[in-house]
Each structure stands twice: as structure tokens, then as C-alpha cells.
PDB file of C-alpha atoms in Angstrom:
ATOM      1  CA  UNK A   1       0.000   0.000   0.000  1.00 66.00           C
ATOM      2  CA  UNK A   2       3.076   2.162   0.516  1.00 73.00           C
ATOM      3  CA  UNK A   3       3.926   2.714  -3.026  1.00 77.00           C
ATOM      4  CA  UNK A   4       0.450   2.575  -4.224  1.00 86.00           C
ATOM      5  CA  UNK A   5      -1.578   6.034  -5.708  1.00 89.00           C
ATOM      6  CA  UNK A   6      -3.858   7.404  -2.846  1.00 90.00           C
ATOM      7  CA  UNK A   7      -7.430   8.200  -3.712  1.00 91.00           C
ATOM      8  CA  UNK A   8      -7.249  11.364  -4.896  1.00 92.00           C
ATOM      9  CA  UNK A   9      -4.136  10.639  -6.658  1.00 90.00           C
ATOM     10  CA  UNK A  10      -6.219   7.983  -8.742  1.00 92.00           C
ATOM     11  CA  UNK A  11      -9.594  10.599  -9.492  1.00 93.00           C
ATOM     12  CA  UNK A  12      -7.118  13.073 -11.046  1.00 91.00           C
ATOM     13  CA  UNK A  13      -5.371  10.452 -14.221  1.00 92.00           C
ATOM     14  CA  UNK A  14      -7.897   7.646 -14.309  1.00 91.00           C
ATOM     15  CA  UNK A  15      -9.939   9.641 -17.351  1.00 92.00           C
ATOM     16  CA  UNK A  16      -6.424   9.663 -19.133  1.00 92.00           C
ATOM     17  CA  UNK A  17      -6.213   6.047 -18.970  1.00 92.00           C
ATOM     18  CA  UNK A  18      -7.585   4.012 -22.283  1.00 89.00           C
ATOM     19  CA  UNK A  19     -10.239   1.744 -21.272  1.00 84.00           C
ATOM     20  CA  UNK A  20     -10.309  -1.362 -19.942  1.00 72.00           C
ATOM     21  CA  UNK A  21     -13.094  -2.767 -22.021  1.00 63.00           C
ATOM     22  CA  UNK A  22     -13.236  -1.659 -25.516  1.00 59.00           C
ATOM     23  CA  UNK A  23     -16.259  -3.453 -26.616  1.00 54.00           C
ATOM     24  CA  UNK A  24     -14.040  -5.886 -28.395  1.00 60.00           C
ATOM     25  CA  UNK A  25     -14.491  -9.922 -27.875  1.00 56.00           C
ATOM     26  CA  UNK A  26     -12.381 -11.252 -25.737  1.00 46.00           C
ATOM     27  CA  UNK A  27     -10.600 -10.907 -22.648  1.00 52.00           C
ATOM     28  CA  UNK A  28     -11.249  -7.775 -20.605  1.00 51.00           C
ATOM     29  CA  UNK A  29      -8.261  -6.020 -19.750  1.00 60.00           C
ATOM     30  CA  UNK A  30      -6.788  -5.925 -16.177  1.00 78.00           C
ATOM     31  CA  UNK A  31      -7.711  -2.908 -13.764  1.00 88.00           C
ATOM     32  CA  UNK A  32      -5.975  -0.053 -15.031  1.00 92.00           C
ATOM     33  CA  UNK A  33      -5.523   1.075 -11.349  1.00 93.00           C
ATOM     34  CA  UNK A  34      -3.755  -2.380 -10.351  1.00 93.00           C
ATOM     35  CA  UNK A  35      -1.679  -2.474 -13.460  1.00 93.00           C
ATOM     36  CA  UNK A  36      -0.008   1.259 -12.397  1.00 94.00           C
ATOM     37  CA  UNK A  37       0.108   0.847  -8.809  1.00 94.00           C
ATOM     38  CA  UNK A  38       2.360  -2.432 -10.010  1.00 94.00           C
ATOM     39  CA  UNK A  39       4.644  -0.390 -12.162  1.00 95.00           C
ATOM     40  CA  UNK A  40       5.056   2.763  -9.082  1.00 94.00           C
ATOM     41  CA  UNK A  41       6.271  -0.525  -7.138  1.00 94.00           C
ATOM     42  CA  UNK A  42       8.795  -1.598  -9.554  1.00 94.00           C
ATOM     43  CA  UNK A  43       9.721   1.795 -10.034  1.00 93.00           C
ATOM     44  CA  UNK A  44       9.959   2.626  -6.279  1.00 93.00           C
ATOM     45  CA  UNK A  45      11.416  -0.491  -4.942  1.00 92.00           C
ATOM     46  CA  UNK A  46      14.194  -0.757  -7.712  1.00 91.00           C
ATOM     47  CA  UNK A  47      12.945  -4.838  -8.076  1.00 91.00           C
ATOM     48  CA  UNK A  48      13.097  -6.864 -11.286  1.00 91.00           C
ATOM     49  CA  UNK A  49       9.632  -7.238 -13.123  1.00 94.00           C
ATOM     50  CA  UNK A  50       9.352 -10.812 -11.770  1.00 93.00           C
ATOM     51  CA  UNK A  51       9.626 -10.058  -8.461  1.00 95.00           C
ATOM     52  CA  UNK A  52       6.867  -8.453  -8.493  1.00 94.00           C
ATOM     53  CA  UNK A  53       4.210  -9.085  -5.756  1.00 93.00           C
ATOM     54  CA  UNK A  54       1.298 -11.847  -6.539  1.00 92.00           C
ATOM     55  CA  UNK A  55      -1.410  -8.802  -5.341  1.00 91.00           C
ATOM     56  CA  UNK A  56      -1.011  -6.744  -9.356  1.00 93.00           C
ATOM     57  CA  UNK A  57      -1.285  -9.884 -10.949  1.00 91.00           C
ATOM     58  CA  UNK A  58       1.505 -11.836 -13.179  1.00 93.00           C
ATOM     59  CA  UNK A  59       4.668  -9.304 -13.902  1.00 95.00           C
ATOM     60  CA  UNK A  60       4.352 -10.365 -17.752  1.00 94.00           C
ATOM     61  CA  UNK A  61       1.112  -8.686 -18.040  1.00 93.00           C
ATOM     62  CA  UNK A  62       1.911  -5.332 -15.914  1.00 95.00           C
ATOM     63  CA  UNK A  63       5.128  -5.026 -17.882  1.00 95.00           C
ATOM     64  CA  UNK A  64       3.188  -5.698 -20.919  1.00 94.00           C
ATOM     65  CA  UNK A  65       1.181  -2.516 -20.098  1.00 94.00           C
ATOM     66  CA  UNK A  66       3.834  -0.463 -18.947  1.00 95.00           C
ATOM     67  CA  UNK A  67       5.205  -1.149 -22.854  1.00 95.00           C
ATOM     68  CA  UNK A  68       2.333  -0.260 -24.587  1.00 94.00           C
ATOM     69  CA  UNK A  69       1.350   2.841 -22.614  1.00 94.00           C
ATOM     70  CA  UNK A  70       5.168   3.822 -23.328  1.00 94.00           C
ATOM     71  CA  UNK A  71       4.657   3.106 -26.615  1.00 94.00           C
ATOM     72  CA  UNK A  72       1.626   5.031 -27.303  1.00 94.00           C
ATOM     73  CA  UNK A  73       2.500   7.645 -25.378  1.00 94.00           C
ATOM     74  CA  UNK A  74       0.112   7.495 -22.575  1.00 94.00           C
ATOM     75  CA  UNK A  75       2.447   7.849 -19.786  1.00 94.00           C
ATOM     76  CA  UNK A  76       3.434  10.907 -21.643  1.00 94.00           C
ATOM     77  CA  UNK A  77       0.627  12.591 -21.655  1.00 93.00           C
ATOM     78  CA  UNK A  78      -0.693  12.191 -18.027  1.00 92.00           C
ATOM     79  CA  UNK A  79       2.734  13.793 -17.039  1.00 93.00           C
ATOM     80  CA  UNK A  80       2.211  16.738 -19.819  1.00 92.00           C
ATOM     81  CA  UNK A  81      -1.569  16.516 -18.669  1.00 91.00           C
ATOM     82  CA  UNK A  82      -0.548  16.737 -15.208  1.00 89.00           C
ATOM     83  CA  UNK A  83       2.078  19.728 -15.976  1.00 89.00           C
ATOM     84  CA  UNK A  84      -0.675  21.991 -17.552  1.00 87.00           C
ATOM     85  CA  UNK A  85      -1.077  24.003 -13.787  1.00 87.00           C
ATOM     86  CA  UNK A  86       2.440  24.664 -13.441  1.00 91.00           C
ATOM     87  CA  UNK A  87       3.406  27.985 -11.796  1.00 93.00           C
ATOM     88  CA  UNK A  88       5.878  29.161 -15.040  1.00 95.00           C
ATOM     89  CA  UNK A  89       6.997  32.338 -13.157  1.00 95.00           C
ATOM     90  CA  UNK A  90      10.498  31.040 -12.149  1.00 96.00           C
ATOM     91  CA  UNK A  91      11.899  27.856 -13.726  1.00 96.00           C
ATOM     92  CA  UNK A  92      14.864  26.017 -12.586  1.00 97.00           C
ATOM     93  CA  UNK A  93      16.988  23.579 -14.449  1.00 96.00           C
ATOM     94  CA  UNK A  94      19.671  21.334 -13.420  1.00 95.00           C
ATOM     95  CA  UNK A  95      20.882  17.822 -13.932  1.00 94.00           C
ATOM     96  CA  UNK A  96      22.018  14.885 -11.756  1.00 93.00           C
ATOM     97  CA  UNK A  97      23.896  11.868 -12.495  1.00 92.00           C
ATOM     98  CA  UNK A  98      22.996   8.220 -11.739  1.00 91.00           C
ATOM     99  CA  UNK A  99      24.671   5.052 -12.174  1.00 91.00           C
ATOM    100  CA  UNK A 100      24.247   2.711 -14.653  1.00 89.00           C
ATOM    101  CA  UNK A 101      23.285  -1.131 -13.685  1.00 86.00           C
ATOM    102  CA  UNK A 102      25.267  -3.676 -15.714  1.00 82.00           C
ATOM    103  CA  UNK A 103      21.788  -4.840 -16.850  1.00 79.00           C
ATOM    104  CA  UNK A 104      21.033  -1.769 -18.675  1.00 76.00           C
ATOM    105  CA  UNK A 105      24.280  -1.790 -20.259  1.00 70.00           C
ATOM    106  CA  UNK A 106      23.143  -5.076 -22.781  1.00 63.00           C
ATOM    107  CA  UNK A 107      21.011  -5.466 -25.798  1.00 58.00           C
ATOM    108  CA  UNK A 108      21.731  -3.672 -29.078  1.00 58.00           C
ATOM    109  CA  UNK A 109      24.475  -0.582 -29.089  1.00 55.00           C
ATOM    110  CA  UNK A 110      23.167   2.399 -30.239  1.00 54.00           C
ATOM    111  CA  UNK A 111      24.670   6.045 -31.030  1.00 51.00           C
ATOM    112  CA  UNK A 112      21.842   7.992 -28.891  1.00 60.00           C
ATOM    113  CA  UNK A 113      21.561   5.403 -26.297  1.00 80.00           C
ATOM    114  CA  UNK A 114      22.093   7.534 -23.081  1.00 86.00           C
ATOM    115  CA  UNK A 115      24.670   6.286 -21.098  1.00 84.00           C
ATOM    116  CA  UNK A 116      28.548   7.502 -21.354  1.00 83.00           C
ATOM    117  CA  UNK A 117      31.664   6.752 -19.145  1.00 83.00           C
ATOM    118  CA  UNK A 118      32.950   9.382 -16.240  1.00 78.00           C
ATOM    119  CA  UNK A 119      35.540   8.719 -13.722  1.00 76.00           C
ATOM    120  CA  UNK A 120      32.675   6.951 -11.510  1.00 76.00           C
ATOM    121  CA  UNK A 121      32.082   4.318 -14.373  1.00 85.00           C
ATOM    122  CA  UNK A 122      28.997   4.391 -16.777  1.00 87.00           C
ATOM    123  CA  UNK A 123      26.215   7.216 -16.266  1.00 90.00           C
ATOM    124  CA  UNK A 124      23.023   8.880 -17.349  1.00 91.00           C
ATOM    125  CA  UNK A 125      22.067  12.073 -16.687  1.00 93.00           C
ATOM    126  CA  UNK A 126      18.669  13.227 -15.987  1.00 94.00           C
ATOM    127  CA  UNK A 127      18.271  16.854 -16.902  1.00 95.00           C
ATOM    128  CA  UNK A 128      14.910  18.898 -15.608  1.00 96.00           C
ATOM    129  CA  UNK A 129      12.897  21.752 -15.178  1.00 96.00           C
ATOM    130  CA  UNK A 130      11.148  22.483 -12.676  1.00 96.00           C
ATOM    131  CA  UNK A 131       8.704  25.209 -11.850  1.00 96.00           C
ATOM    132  CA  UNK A 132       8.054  27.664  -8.621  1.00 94.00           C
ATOM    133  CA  UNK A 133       6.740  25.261  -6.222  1.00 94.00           C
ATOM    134  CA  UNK A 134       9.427  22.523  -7.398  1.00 94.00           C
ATOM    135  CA  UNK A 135       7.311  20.239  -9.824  1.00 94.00           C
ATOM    136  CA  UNK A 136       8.999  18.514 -12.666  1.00 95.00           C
ATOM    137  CA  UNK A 137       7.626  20.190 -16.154  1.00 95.00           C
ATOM    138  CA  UNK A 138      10.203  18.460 -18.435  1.00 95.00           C
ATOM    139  CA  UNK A 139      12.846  15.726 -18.694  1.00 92.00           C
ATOM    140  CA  UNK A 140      16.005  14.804 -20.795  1.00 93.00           C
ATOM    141  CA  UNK A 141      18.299  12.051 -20.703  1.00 93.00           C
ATOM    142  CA  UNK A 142      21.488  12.387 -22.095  1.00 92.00           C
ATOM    143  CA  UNK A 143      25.171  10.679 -21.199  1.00 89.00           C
ATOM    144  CA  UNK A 144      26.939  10.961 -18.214  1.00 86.00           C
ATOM    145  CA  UNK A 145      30.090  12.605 -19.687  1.00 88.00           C
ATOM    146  CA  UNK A 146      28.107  15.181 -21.620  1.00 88.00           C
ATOM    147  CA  UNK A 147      28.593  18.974 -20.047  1.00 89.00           C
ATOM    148  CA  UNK A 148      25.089  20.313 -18.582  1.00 89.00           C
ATOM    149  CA  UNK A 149      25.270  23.598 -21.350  1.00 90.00           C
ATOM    150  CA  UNK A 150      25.214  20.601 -23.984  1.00 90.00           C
ATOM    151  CA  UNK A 151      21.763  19.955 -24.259  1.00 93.00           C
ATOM    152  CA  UNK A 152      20.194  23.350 -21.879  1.00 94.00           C
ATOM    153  CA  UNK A 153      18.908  25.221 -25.083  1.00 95.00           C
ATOM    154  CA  UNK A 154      17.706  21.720 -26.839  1.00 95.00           C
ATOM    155  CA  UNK A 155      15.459  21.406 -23.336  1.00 95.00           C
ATOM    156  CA  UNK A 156      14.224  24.655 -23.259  1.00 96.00           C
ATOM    157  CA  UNK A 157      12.842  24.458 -26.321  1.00 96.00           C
ATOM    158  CA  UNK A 158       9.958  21.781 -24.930  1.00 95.00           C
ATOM    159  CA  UNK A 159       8.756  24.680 -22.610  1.00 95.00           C
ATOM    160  CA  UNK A 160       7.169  27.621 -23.079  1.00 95.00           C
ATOM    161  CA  UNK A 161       9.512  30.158 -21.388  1.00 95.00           C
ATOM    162  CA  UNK A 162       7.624  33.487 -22.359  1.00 96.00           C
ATOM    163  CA  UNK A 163       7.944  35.662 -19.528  1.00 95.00           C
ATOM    164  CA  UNK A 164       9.527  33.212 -17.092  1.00 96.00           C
ATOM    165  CA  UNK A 165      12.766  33.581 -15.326  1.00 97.00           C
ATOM    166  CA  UNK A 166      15.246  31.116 -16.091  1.00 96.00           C
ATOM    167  CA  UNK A 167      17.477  29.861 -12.930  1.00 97.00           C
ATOM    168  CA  UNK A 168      20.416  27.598 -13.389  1.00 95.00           C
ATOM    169  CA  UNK A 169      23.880  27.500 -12.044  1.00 93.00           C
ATOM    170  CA  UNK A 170      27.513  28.883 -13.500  1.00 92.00           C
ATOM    171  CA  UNK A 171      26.963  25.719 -16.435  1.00 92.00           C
ATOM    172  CA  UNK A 172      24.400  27.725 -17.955  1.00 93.00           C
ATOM    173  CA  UNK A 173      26.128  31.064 -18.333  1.00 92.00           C
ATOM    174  CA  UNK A 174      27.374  30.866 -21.843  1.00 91.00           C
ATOM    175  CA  UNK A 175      26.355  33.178 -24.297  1.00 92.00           C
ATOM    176  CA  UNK A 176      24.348  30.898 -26.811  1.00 94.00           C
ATOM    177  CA  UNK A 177      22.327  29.944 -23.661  1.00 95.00           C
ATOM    178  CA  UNK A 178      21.457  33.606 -22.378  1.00 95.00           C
ATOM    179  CA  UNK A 179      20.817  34.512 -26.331  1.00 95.00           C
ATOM    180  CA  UNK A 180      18.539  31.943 -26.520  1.00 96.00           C
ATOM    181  CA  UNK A 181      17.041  32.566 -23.123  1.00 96.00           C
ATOM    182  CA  UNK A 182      16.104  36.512 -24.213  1.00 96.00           C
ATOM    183  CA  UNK A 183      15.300  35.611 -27.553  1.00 96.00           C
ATOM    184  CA  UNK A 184      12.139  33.556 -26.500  1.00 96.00           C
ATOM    185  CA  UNK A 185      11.041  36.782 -24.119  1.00 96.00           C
ATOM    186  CA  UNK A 186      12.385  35.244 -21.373  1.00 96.00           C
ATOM    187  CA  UNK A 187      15.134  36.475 -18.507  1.00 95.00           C
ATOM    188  CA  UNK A 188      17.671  34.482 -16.509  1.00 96.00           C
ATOM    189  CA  UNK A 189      19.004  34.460 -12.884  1.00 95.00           C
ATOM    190  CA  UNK A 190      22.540  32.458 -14.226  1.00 94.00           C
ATOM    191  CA  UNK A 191      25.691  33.944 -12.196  1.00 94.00           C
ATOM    192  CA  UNK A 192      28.767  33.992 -14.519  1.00 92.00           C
ATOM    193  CA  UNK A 193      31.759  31.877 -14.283  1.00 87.00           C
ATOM    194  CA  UNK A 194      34.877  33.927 -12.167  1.00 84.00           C
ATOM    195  CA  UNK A 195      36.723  34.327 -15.547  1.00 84.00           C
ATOM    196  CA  UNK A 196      34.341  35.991 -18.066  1.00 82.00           C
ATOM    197  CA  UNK A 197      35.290  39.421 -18.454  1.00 82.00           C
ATOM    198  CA  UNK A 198      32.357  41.540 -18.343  1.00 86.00           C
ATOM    199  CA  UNK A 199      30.352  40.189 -15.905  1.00 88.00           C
ATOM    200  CA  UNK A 200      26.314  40.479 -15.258  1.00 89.00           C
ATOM    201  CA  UNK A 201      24.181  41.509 -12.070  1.00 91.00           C
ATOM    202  CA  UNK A 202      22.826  38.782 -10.196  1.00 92.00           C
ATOM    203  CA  UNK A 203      19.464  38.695  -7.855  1.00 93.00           C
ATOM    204  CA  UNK A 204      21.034  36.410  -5.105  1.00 94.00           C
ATOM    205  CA  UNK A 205      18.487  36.589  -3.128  1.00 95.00           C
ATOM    206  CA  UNK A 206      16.070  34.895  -6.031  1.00 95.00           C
ATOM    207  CA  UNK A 207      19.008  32.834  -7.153  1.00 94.00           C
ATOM    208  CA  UNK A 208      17.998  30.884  -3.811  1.00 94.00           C
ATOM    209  CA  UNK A 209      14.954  29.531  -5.271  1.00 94.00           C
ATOM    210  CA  UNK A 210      17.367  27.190  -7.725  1.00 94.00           C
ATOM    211  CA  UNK A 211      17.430  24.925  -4.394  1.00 95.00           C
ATOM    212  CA  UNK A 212      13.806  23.605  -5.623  1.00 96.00           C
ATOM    213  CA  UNK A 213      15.547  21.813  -8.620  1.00 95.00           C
ATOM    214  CA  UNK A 214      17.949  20.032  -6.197  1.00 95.00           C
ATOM    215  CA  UNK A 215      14.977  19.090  -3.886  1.00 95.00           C
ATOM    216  CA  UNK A 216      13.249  17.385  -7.008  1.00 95.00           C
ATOM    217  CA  UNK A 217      16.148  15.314  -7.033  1.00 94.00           C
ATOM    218  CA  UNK A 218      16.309  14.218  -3.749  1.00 94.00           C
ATOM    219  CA  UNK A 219      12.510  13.484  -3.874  1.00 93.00           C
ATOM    220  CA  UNK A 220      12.499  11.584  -7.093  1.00 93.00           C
ATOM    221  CA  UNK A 221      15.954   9.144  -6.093  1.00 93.00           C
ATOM    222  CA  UNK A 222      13.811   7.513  -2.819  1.00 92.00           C
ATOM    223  CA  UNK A 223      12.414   5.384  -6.163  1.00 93.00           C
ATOM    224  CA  UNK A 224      15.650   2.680  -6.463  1.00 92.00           C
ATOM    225  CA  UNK A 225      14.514   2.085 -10.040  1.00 90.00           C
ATOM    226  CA  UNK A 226      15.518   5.887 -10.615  1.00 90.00           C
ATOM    227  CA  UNK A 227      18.400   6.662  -8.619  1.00 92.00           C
ATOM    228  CA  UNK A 228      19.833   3.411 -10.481  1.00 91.00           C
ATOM    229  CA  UNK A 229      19.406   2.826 -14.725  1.00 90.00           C
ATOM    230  CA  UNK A 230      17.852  -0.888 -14.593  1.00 90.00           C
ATOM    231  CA  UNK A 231      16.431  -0.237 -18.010  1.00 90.00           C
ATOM    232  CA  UNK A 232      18.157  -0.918 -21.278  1.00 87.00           C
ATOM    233  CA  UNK A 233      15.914   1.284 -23.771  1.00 88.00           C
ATOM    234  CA  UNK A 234      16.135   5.511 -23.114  1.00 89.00           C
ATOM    235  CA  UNK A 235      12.383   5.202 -23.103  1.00 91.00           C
ATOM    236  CA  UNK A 236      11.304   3.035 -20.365  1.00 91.00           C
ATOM    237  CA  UNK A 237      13.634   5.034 -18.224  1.00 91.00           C
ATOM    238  CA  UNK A 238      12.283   8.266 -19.248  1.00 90.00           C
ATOM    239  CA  UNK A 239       8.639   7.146 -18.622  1.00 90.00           C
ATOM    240  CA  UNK A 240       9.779   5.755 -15.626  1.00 91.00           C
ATOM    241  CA  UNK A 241      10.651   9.116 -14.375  1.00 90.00           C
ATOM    242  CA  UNK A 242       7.409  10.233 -15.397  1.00 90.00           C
ATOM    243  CA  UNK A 243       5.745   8.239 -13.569  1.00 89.00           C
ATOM    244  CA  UNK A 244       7.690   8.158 -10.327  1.00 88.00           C
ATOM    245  CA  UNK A 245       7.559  12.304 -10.697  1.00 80.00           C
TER     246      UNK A 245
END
């Protein structure tokens, strides 16, 4: 019951859900509510699918789901559903490394699979946005070795940062970020990096609110299956995250 979605929780994505009976012959489909309660307990105890308790019924047919809502995009679009209240005033972005488990390391090699090699061994990163009261609104994965400013414009470009205020740490402080930051009538709260030579003002005092980003993290890594890569494919960890956020 621990790890399972609360009442409330349930009334607010259980219209985003397909249906379990589609008028079709045949078998109706198991309880939508079981089948994601069985994937927050994967996801939150860090366990293989067939560990999975008896109580959601066999772990072939709740990881079957899991695959078909992530491959149709449901998952997806109860976190962008979920997303639609979010207070846009001040954004923070960051991104934390976690390590990867030998078993996500298998299966077919490919260029954009996101995992790379830093002195701690192989990593992914997860980087975020969050908004004013500390709420994920988007997610990318990239490699562990890859530099934060790498891939900050390509995930501010999923938001709509009109008139929002942009905080992020000394990573962020290049040029082509703040350009593209002020371009899309957006400002930033980015301190510059002790060698640039014609440094920018600073509100420190709102700079403080970048802690809500960090907090995110800490929330989001008391789910095992997140703080460690289990999962081979870049998409079942991504809608993992979505799902644990």
C-alpha cells in the first residue's frame, strides 16, 4: 500500500487512462488502477519485473502494459496533462547523475543510447525543469560525460519560457544559452563563471529559489529504479521518471 496512488491521486489520471473494455471480444483487460500501482512498485522499490508481488497480478502482463502505454504515449501525456497548472513564473533547471546497472548496459548498441563513461564508471544524466513550487515540467536524458550547457537550449525548447525567469547554475552562463534565453522573451538568474570578463548583475536573493531543482532530485531518487538505470531502452527510463515524478 506504501507505493500505491492514494485516492485522490487515482480521481485526477484515471480519465487519461484508455479503457479497460473496448467493446471488443475477448478478454477484458486488467484494472488499469492495479496495473499502475504495479509499475510505481517496480519503479519505487528498484525490483526486477518478476519479483513483483502476486497482489497486481503476473509481472508479464503489468510489464506488458507499462510497454504499450510507453509506446503510445500514454504515460506521456498524463505527465504533460498533469504539468498543464504549473506555476511558469520562475523555472529552474539542473541535472544529476545516476549510475548505470550492468543490466542496462546489454542489448543492441546504439549512437543515442544515453549512457557515457565518467571517472565513476557508466552514467546517465537526468536533466529537468522544474517550476516555482518545485514540480517537474520536463525531462532529458542524455550521457553521463556530456557537459550540462550541452543539451540546456535543446530542453528549453519543450517549454514555453515566455515571460519566465530562467534559474540555473555557473553551467548555464554561456552566451548561446542567455541569447537563446532573451530571444524567446524570457530572462535568466545564471551567475557567470569567475573568468568571463564583463560580468552580469545577479538577484542572489532569487538565485535561492534554484534549491527547488535540487529538492526534485532528492525526492524523485527515494524510487531505487531511478536513482539506479535498470532499463536498457532511453524510453522506459524516461517514462519511468514520469511516472515516479
Amino acid at each position: 500500500k506504501r507505493y500505491e496512488l492514494t485516492s485522490s491521486q487515482w480521481e485526477r489520471i484515471k480519465d487519461l487512462l484508455p479503457p479497460e473494455r473496448t467493446g471488443k471480444r475477448g478478454r477484458p483487460g486488467k484494472d488499469n488502477r492495479v496495473m499502475l500501482n504495479g509499475m510505481l512498485w517496480v519503479a519505487r522499490s528498484g525490483a526486477q519485473w518478476r519479483e513483483l508481488p502476486e497482489a497486481y497480478g503476473p509481472w508479464q502482463s503489468v510489464y506488458a502494459r507499462f510497454a504499450k502505454w510507453r509506446d503510445s504515449g500514454v504515460l506521456e501525456a498524463i505527465f504533460r496533462a498533469l504539468s498543464q497548472d504549473a506555476d511558469m513564473e520562475n523555472l529552474s533547471m539542473d541535472s544529476t547523475s545516476i549510475k548505470v546497472h550492468e543490466s542496462a548496459n546489454g542489448g543492441e548498441k546504439t549512437e543515442d543510447k544515453a549512457v557515457g563513461r565518467s571517472r565513476g564508471g557508466l552514467n546517465t544524466k537526468i536533466h529537468a525543469i522544474v517550476d516555482g513550487l518545485g514540480n517537474p515540467v520536463e525531462f532529458l536524458l542524455s550521457a553521463g560525460n556530456d557537459h550540462d550547457s550541452v543539451h540546456a537550449v535543446e530542453l528549453l525548447k519543450r517549454v514555453n519560457i515566455r515571460g519566465s525567469n530562467i534559474l540555473g547554475d555557473r553551467a548555464y552562463g554561456s552566451a548561446a544559452i542567455r541569447s537563446y534565453i532573451t530571444e524567446s522573451g524570457a530572462c535568466y538568474t545564471i551567475p557567470p563563471q569567475s573568468n568571463v570578463s564583463d560580468p552580469w548583475q545577479v538577484d542572489w536573493w532569487l538565485y535561492k529559489e534554484r534549491h527547488l531543482v535540487e529538492c526534485f532530485f532528492q525526492k524523485i531518487k527515494w524510487f531505487r529504479r531511478i536513482a539506479t538505470r535498470y532499463d536498457k531502452l532511453d524510453a522506459s527510463s524516461l517514462n519511468s521518471y514520469r511516472i515516479s515524478a
